[in-house]
PDB file of C-alpha atoms in Angstrom:
ATOM      1  CA  PRO A 117      -0.191  -0.155   0.040  1.00 55.00           C
ATOM      2  CA  LEU A 118       1.068   3.547  -0.799  1.00 71.00           C
ATOM      3  CA  ASP A 119       2.477   5.538   2.479  1.00 93.00           C
ATOM      4  CA  VAL A 120       0.495   9.126   1.158  1.00 97.00           C
ATOM      5  CA  LEU A 121      -1.528  10.100  -0.606  1.00 97.00           C
ATOM      6  CA  ILE A 122      -1.960  13.794  -1.567  1.00 97.00           C
ATOM      7  CA  ALA A 123      -5.738  14.464  -2.953  1.00 96.00           C
ATOM      8  CA  VAL A 124      -5.389  18.012  -4.968  1.00 95.00           C
ATOM      9  CA  THR A 125      -9.652  18.302  -4.728  1.00 93.00           C
ATOM     10  CA  PRO A 126     -11.424  18.389  -8.153  1.00 92.00           C
ATOM     11  CA  GLY A 127     -12.044  22.342  -9.211  1.00 91.00           C
ATOM     12  CA  HIS A 128     -15.920  20.838  -9.909  1.00 93.00           C
ATOM     13  CA  ALA A 129     -18.997  20.760  -8.647  1.00 93.00           C
ATOM     14  CA  ASP A 130     -19.433  17.127  -7.874  1.00 96.00           C
ATOM     15  CA  ARG A 131     -15.808  18.045  -6.064  1.00 96.00           C
ATOM     16  CA  VAL A 132     -17.703  16.489  -2.551  1.00 97.00           C
ATOM     17  CA  GLU A 133     -18.215  12.737  -4.320  1.00 97.00           C
ATOM     18  CA  GLN A 134     -15.404  13.033  -6.621  1.00 97.00           C
ATOM     19  CA  THR A 135     -12.290  13.473  -3.186  1.00 97.00           C
ATOM     20  CA  LEU A 136     -14.765  11.066  -0.874  1.00 98.00           C
ATOM     21  CA  ARG A 137     -14.843   8.045  -3.277  1.00 97.00           C
ATOM     22  CA  LEU A 138     -11.163   8.124  -3.482  1.00 97.00           C
ATOM     23  CA  VAL A 139     -11.082   8.843  -0.108  1.00 97.00           C
ATOM     24  CA  ARG A 140     -12.835   5.644   1.026  1.00 97.00           C
ATOM     25  CA  ALA A 141     -10.812   3.706  -1.683  1.00 97.00           C
ATOM     26  CA  ALA A 142      -7.657   5.031  -0.604  1.00 96.00           C
ATOM     27  CA  CYS A 143      -8.540   3.781   3.075  1.00 96.00           C
ATOM     28  CA  GLN A 144      -9.636   0.121   1.726  1.00 95.00           C
ATOM     29  CA  ALA A 145      -6.281  -0.062  -0.540  1.00 94.00           C
ATOM     30  CA  GLY A 146      -4.538   1.093   3.110  1.00 95.00           C
ATOM     31  CA  VAL A 147      -2.803   4.080   2.637  1.00 96.00           C
ATOM     32  CA  GLY A 148      -1.385   4.899   5.614  1.00 96.00           C
ATOM     33  CA  HIS A 149      -1.724   8.989   4.904  1.00 97.00           C
ATOM     34  CA  LEU A 150      -4.336  10.706   3.267  1.00 98.00           C
ATOM     35  CA  VAL A 151      -3.059  14.824   2.694  1.00 98.00           C
ATOM     36  CA  ILE A 152      -6.141  16.711   1.366  1.00 98.00           C
ATOM     37  CA  ILE A 153      -5.737  19.659   0.246  1.00 98.00           C
ATOM     38  CA  SER A 154      -8.975  21.828   1.839  1.00 98.00           C
ATOM     39  CA  VAL A 155      -9.607  26.027   1.777  1.00 98.00           C
ATOM     40  CA  ILE A 156      -9.255  27.870   4.558  1.00 98.00           C
ATOM     41  CA  THR A 157     -12.402  29.547   4.765  1.00 97.00           C
ATOM     42  CA  THR A 158     -14.254  26.129   5.973  1.00 96.00           C
ATOM     43  CA  ASP A 159     -15.613  27.531   8.987  1.00 94.00           C
ATOM     44  CA  ALA A 160     -16.913  30.764   7.105  1.00 94.00           C
ATOM     45  CA  ASP A 161     -20.924  30.843   5.218  1.00 93.00           C
ATOM     46  CA  CYS A 162     -19.935  30.696   2.139  1.00 96.00           C
ATOM     47  CA  ALA A 163     -20.376  27.541  -0.417  1.00 95.00           C
ATOM     48  CA  PHE A 164     -16.581  26.378  -1.141  1.00 97.00           C
ATOM     49  CA  GLY A 165     -16.299  26.329   2.773  1.00 96.00           C
ATOM     50  CA  ARG A 166     -19.800  24.360   3.245  1.00 96.00           C
ATOM     51  CA  GLN A 167     -18.027  22.260   0.242  1.00 97.00           C
ATOM     52  CA  PHE A 168     -15.182  21.844   2.521  1.00 97.00           C
ATOM     53  CA  LEU A 169     -16.696  20.709   5.320  1.00 97.00           C
ATOM     54  CA  GLU A 170     -18.758  18.106   4.140  1.00 97.00           C
ATOM     55  CA  ILE A 171     -15.521  16.722   2.708  1.00 98.00           C
ATOM     56  CA  GLU A 172     -13.443  16.886   6.067  1.00 98.00           C
ATOM     57  CA  ALA A 173     -16.255  15.517   8.234  1.00 98.00           C
ATOM     58  CA  GLY A 174     -16.584  12.512   5.021  1.00 98.00           C
ATOM     59  CA  VAL A 175     -12.312  11.873   5.054  1.00 98.00           C
ATOM     60  CA  ARG A 176     -12.607  12.182   8.785  1.00 98.00           C
ATOM     61  CA  ALA A 177     -15.024   8.929   8.811  1.00 98.00           C
ATOM     62  CA  ALA A 178     -13.771   7.374   6.333  1.00 98.00           C
ATOM     63  CA  CYS A 179     -10.344   6.593   8.570  1.00 97.00           C
ATOM     64  CA  GLU A 180     -11.727   6.074  11.592  1.00 96.00           C
ATOM     65  CA  ALA A 181     -13.675   3.685   9.957  1.00 96.00           C
ATOM     66  CA  THR A 182     -10.333   1.801   9.044  1.00 96.00           C
ATOM     67  CA  PRO A 183      -9.550  -1.078  12.000  1.00 94.00           C
ATOM     68  CA  GLU A 184      -7.567   0.006  14.501  1.00 90.00           C
ATOM     69  CA  THR A 185      -4.154  -1.613  13.691  1.00 90.00           C
ATOM     70  CA  ARG A 186      -4.130   0.296  10.159  1.00 91.00           C
ATOM     71  CA  ARG A 187      -5.689   3.122  11.299  1.00 94.00           C
ATOM     72  CA  THR A 188      -5.305   6.032   8.176  1.00 97.00           C
ATOM     73  CA  ARG A 189      -4.029   9.450   9.080  1.00 97.00           C
ATOM     74  CA  PHE A 190      -5.359  12.520   7.686  1.00 98.00           C
ATOM     75  CA  THR A 191      -3.836  16.133   6.946  1.00 98.00           C
ATOM     76  CA  PHE A 192      -6.365  18.962   5.957  1.00 98.00           C
ATOM     77  CA  ALA A 193      -4.053  21.009   4.263  1.00 98.00           C
ATOM     78  CA  ARG A 194      -6.351  23.998   4.417  1.00 98.00           C
ATOM     79  CA  VAL A 195      -5.286  27.059   1.175  1.00 98.00           C
ATOM     80  CA  PRO A 196      -6.105  30.490   1.133  1.00 98.00           C
ATOM     81  CA  LEU A 197      -6.192  31.916  -2.259  1.00 98.00           C
ATOM     82  CA  PHE A 198      -3.354  32.558  -4.216  1.00 98.00           C
ATOM     83  CA  LEU A 199      -1.253  35.050  -5.268  1.00 98.00           C
ATOM     84  CA  GLU A 200      -1.228  33.979  -9.268  1.00 98.00           C
ATOM     85  CA  ASN A 201      -5.062  35.105  -8.580  1.00 97.00           C
ATOM     86  CA  TYR A 202      -3.350  38.533 -10.055  1.00 98.00           C
ATOM     87  CA  LEU A 203      -2.454  36.999 -12.909  1.00 97.00           C
ATOM     88  CA  GLY A 204      -5.761  36.779 -14.726  1.00 95.00           C
ATOM     89  CA  PHE A 205      -5.471  41.298 -14.351  1.00 96.00           C
ATOM     90  CA  GLY A 206      -2.462  41.514 -15.958  1.00 96.00           C
ATOM     91  CA  SER A 207      -3.849  41.729 -19.949  1.00 94.00           C
ATOM     92  CA  ALA A 208      -6.257  45.350 -17.933  1.00 95.00           C
ATOM     93  CA  ILE A 209      -3.091  45.905 -16.611  1.00 97.00           C
ATOM     94  CA  ARG A 210      -0.096  45.691 -19.698  1.00 96.00           C
ATOM     95  CA  LYS A 211      -3.551  47.302 -21.945  1.00 95.00           C
ATOM     96  CA  ASP A 212      -4.807  49.742 -19.576  1.00 95.00           C
ATOM     97  CA  GLY A 213      -2.620  50.527 -16.245  1.00 96.00           C
ATOM     98  CA  LEU A 214      -5.889  49.357 -13.998  1.00 97.00           C
ATOM     99  CA  MET A 215      -6.527  46.967 -12.222  1.00 98.00           C
ATOM    100  CA  ARG A 216     -10.767  46.285 -11.685  1.00 98.00           C
ATOM    101  CA  CYS A 217     -11.936  44.091  -9.088  1.00 98.00           C
ATOM    102  CA  SER A 218     -15.002  44.370  -6.273  1.00 98.00           C
ATOM    103  CA  ILE A 219     -12.173  43.765  -3.163  1.00 98.00           C
ATOM    104  CA  ASP A 220     -11.780  46.437  -0.706  1.00 98.00           C
ATOM    105  CA  PRO A 221      -8.471  47.907  -0.884  1.00 98.00           C
ATOM    106  CA  SER A 222      -7.281  48.782   2.137  1.00 98.00           C
ATOM    107  CA  GLN A 223      -8.696  45.438   3.708  1.00 98.00           C
ATOM    108  CA  PRO A 224      -5.717  43.407   4.249  1.00 98.00           C
ATOM    109  CA  TYR A 225      -5.235  40.057   3.768  1.00 98.00           C
ATOM    110  CA  ALA A 226      -3.586  36.833   3.153  1.00 98.00           C
ATOM    111  CA  PRO A 227      -2.752  34.427   0.233  1.00 98.00           C
ATOM    112  CA  ILE A 228       0.189  32.286  -0.830  1.00 98.00           C
ATOM    113  CA  ALA A 229       2.211  31.551  -3.454  1.00 98.00           C
ATOM    114  CA  VAL A 230       1.821  28.287  -5.092  1.00 98.00           C
ATOM    115  CA  ALA A 231       5.312  27.491  -5.097  1.00 98.00           C
ATOM    116  CA  ASP A 232       4.773  27.536  -1.400  1.00 98.00           C
ATOM    117  CA  VAL A 233       2.141  24.639  -1.319  1.00 98.00           C
ATOM    118  CA  GLY A 234       3.842  22.704  -3.095  1.00 97.00           C
ATOM    119  CA  GLU A 235       7.020  22.841  -0.634  1.00 98.00           C
ATOM    120  CA  ALA A 236       4.467  22.844   2.438  1.00 98.00           C
ATOM    121  CA  LEU A 237       2.355  19.759   1.202  1.00 98.00           C
ATOM    122  CA  SER A 238       6.175  17.988   0.340  1.00 97.00           C
ATOM    123  CA  ALA A 239       7.067  18.950   3.973  1.00 97.00           C
ATOM    124  CA  ILE A 240       4.139  17.658   5.436  1.00 97.00           C
ATOM    125  CA  ALA A 241       3.282  13.921   3.171  1.00 97.00           C
ATOM    126  CA  THR A 242       7.412  13.418   3.821  1.00 96.00           C
ATOM    127  CA  ASP A 243       7.592  13.964   7.818  1.00 96.00           C
ATOM    128  CA  VAL A 244       8.191  11.129   9.623  1.00 93.00           C
ATOM    129  CA  SER A 245       7.168  12.593  13.351  1.00 95.00           C
ATOM    130  CA  GLY A 246       4.401  12.476  13.026  1.00 95.00           C
ATOM    131  CA  ALA A 247       4.117  16.035  13.942  1.00 96.00           C
ATOM    132  CA  TYR A 248       1.211  16.022  11.161  1.00 97.00           C
ATOM    133  CA  LEU A 249      -1.026  13.453  11.598  1.00 97.00           C
ATOM    134  CA  ASP A 250      -4.995  14.235  11.924  1.00 97.00           C
ATOM    135  CA  ARG A 251      -4.329  17.831  12.726  1.00 98.00           C
ATOM    136  CA  THR A 252      -5.652  21.058  10.142  1.00 98.00           C
ATOM    137  CA  LEU A 253      -3.188  22.801   8.862  1.00 98.00           C
ATOM    138  CA  SER A 254      -3.814  27.040   7.893  1.00 98.00           C
ATOM    139  CA  LEU A 255      -1.512  27.994   5.247  1.00 98.00           C
ATOM    140  CA  ALA A 256      -1.889  30.956   4.651  1.00 98.00           C
ATOM    141  CA  GLY A 257       0.792  33.553   3.604  1.00 98.00           C
ATOM    142  CA  GLU A 258       2.730  36.389   4.150  1.00 97.00           C
ATOM    143  CA  CYS A 259      -1.112  39.739   4.787  1.00 98.00           C
ATOM    144  CA  HIS A 260      -0.962  41.875   2.566  1.00 98.00           C
ATOM    145  CA  THR A 261      -3.745  44.649   0.948  1.00 98.00           C
ATOM    146  CA  VAL A 262      -4.545  45.154  -2.901  1.00 98.00           C
ATOM    147  CA  GLY A 263      -3.535  48.884  -2.010  1.00 98.00           C
ATOM    148  CA  GLY A 264      -1.025  47.661  -1.524  1.00 98.00           C
ATOM    149  CA  PHE A 265      -0.421  44.921  -4.725  1.00 98.00           C
ATOM    150  CA  VAL A 266      -1.516  48.183  -6.587  1.00 98.00           C
ATOM    151  CA  SER A 267       0.788  50.503  -4.821  1.00 98.00           C
ATOM    152  CA  LEU A 268       4.112  47.908  -5.400  1.00 98.00           C
ATOM    153  CA  LEU A 269       3.582  46.795  -8.813  1.00 98.00           C
ATOM    154  CA  GLY A 270       3.536  50.809  -9.952  1.00 97.00           C
ATOM    155  CA  GLU A 271       7.155  50.963  -8.107  1.00 97.00           C
ATOM    156  CA  LEU A 272       8.360  47.763  -9.657  1.00 97.00           C
ATOM    157  CA  ARG A 273       6.989  48.314 -13.499  1.00 94.00           C
ATOM    158  CA  GLY A 274       7.974  52.037 -13.522  1.00 94.00           C
ATOM    159  CA  LEU A 275       4.997  52.787 -14.041  1.00 95.00           C
ATOM    160  CA  PRO A 276       1.874  53.455 -11.900  1.00 95.00           C
ATOM    161  CA  VAL A 277      -1.662  51.063 -11.942  1.00 97.00           C
ATOM    162  CA  LYS A 278      -4.818  52.383 -11.262  1.00 98.00           C
ATOM    163  CA  TYR A 279      -7.809  50.154  -9.291  1.00 98.00           C
ATOM    164  CA  GLU A 280     -11.730  50.676 -10.123  1.00 98.00           C
ATOM    165  CA  ARG A 281     -12.986  48.866  -7.484  1.00 98.00           C
ATOM    166  CA  THR A 282     -16.368  47.612  -8.612  1.00 97.00           C
ATOM    167  CA  SER A 283     -19.253  45.439  -7.709  1.00 98.00           C
ATOM    168  CA  ALA A 284     -19.468  41.687  -7.110  1.00 98.00           C
ATOM    169  CA  ALA A 285     -22.375  41.291 -10.049  1.00 98.00           C
ATOM    170  CA  SER A 286     -19.767  42.408 -12.280  1.00 97.00           C
ATOM    171  CA  ASP A 287     -16.524  40.821 -10.941  1.00 97.00           C
ATOM    172  CA  VAL A 288     -18.993  37.414 -11.271  1.00 98.00           C
ATOM    173  CA  GLN A 289     -19.746  38.190 -14.502  1.00 97.00           C
ATOM    174  CA  GLY A 290     -16.631  39.071 -15.817  1.00 95.00           C
ATOM    175  CA  LEU A 291     -15.624  35.280 -14.074  1.00 96.00           C
ATOM    176  CA  ILE A 292     -18.170  33.879 -15.992  1.00 96.00           C
ATOM    177  CA  SER A 293     -16.879  35.585 -19.270  1.00 95.00           C
ATOM    178  CA  LEU A 294     -13.672  33.898 -18.643  1.00 92.00           C
ATOM    179  CA  ARG A 295     -14.752  30.563 -18.383  1.00 94.00           C
ATOM    180  CA  PHE A 296     -15.322  29.894 -14.807  1.00 95.00           C
ATOM    181  CA  GLU A 297     -18.831  27.813 -13.692  1.00 96.00           C
ATOM    182  CA  PRO A 298     -20.950  30.618 -12.150  1.00 97.00           C
ATOM    183  CA  TRP A 299     -21.153  28.988  -9.324  1.00 96.00           C
ATOM    184  CA  GLN A 300     -17.638  29.042  -8.738  1.00 96.00           C
ATOM    185  CA  ALA A 301     -17.423  32.311 -10.200  1.00 97.00           C
ATOM    186  CA  ASN A 302     -20.080  32.916  -7.356  1.00 97.00           C
ATOM    187  CA  GLY A 303     -17.931  31.503  -4.421  1.00 97.00           C
ATOM    188  CA  LEU A 304     -14.644  33.277  -6.146  1.00 97.00           C
ATOM    189  CA  VAL A 305     -16.016  36.165  -5.395  1.00 98.00           C
ATOM    190  CA  GLU A 306     -18.142  35.361  -1.996  1.00 98.00           C
ATOM    191  CA  LEU A 307     -13.728  35.016  -1.122  1.00 98.00           C
ATOM    192  CA  TYR A 308     -13.476  38.616  -2.063  1.00 98.00           C
ATOM    193  CA  SER A 309     -16.297  39.978   0.133  1.00 98.00           C
ATOM    194  CA  LEU A 310     -14.904  38.089   2.979  1.00 98.00           C
ATOM    195  CA  VAL A 311     -11.815  40.117   2.604  1.00 98.00           C
ATOM    196  CA  SER A 312     -13.393  43.363   2.485  1.00 98.00           C
ATOM    197  CA  ALA A 313     -15.101  42.561   5.203  1.00 98.00           C
ATOM    198  CA  GLY A 314     -11.881  41.700   6.999  1.00 97.00           C
ATOM    199  CA  GLU A 315     -12.325  38.108   7.227  1.00 97.00           C
ATOM    200  CA  TYR A 316      -9.330  37.011   5.005  1.00 98.00           C
ATOM    201  CA  ALA A 317      -6.544  38.016   7.486  1.00 97.00           C
ATOM    202  CA  PHE A 318      -5.043  34.788   8.556  1.00 97.00           C
ATOM    203  CA  SER A 319      -1.044  34.092  10.665  1.00 97.00           C
ATOM    204  CA  SER A 320       1.177  32.655   8.344  1.00 98.00           C
ATOM    205  CA  ASP A 321       2.625  31.540  11.204  1.00 98.00           C
ATOM    206  CA  GLU A 322       1.627  27.469  10.401  1.00 97.00           C
ATOM    207  CA  LEU A 323       2.946  27.915   7.039  1.00 98.00           C
ATOM    208  CA  GLU A 324       6.219  28.963   8.147  1.00 98.00           C
ATOM    209  CA  ARG A 325       6.730  25.709  10.431  1.00 97.00           C
ATOM    210  CA  CYS A 326       6.271  23.960   7.873  1.00 97.00           C
ATOM    211  CA  LEU A 327       8.250  25.098   5.024  1.00 98.00           C
ATOM    212  CA  GLY A 328      11.447  25.690   7.588  1.00 97.00           C
ATOM    213  CA  HIS A 329      11.638  29.681   6.784  1.00 97.00           C
ATOM    214  CA  PRO A 330       8.997  32.221   5.825  1.00 97.00           C
ATOM    215  CA  PRO A 331       6.532  32.587   3.361  1.00 98.00           C
ATOM    216  CA  THR A 332       7.244  33.572  -0.403  1.00 98.00           C
ATOM    217  CA  THR A 333       6.544  37.808  -0.131  1.00 98.00           C
ATOM    218  CA  LEU A 334       4.870  39.506  -2.506  1.00 98.00           C
ATOM    219  CA  ARG A 335       7.788  41.882  -3.164  1.00 98.00           C
ATOM    220  CA  ALA A 336       9.732  38.115  -3.663  1.00 98.00           C
ATOM    221  CA  TRP A 337       6.803  36.742  -6.024  1.00 98.00           C
ATOM    222  CA  LEU A 338       6.762  39.547  -8.403  1.00 98.00           C
ATOM    223  CA  ALA A 339       9.798  39.791  -8.436  1.00 96.00           C
ATOM    224  CA  THR A 340       9.899  36.922 -10.650  1.00 96.00           C
ATOM    225  CA  THR A 341       6.141  37.472 -12.759  1.00 97.00           C
ATOM    226  CA  LEU A 342       6.527  41.597 -13.343  1.00 97.00           C
ATOM    227  CA  PRO A 343       6.527  40.083 -16.786  1.00 96.00           C
ATOM    228  CA  SER A 344       3.022  39.468 -16.854  1.00 96.00           C
ATOM    229  CA  PHE A 345       2.133  42.559 -16.321  1.00 97.00           C
ATOM    230  CA  ALA A 346       5.140  44.981 -18.271  1.00 94.00           C
ATOM    231  CA  GLN A 347       3.023  48.047 -20.558  1.00 89.00           C
ATOM    232  CA  VAL A 348       2.069  46.590 -24.030  1.00 76.00           C
ATOM    233  CA  ALA A 349       3.909  48.466 -26.245  1.00 64.00           C
ATOM    234  CA  PRO A 350       1.652  50.661 -28.800  1.00 61.00           C
ATOM    235  CA  ALA A 351       1.477  49.397 -32.456  1.00 54.00           C
ATOM    236  CA  ALA A 352       3.941  50.775 -34.233  1.00 55.00           C
ATOM    237  CA  GLU A 353       2.950  53.425 -37.017  1.00 62.00           C
ATOM    238  CA  PRO A 354       2.870  51.222 -41.010  1.00 65.00           C
ATOM    239  CA  PRO A 355       5.779  53.292 -43.047  1.00 65.00           C
ATOM    240  CA  ALA A 356       3.960  55.826 -44.983  1.00 60.00           C
TER     241      ALA A 356
END
């Protein structure tokens, strides 16, 4: 049997049953340790939170049903929004120097770099001390504000970036136009609303303990992704 299985929960409307089907099969196969990617808002009253609350309860039940002599253990790695979500605003920033979003730009929140997610999952899966068994970890990144992102991005690219606060409904329609499913678009904008309500600022202590070093800072992340936000050069004039 496998020692460890990392379950990446799918971005599908039926992800509760899909994930629990995998979990039940893993427990039956005798997998020793399940690492489940969950969301940091599992305890919040929001669509994604309710989905993952059901997933986590199902994982606990499946693990508890395994024989005591070969009990399957679990770790819930609850992750927040990703720094990489900013890349979705890259086209408008490159073209117009403008970021449009419904998030209150003054409210702190704690997104994580995808690279830190991978490193943390590796640390959890390869740990032999048992420190992460049957635990729920909140893997939040460094806190900053969207206003701080816009300001720092303008400084680093040498051109100002403006922020235009839109409505939640506008964000939902914009995401749907990018081929998000309606349930995904509404769920994501619910998270934006949690940020705006001051309910998305989490401690990065658990992530730092997993990594063995501080999480990726916004400045460090931008240093590697800056070309994605570079100004689009104007089209050359046709020769006379």
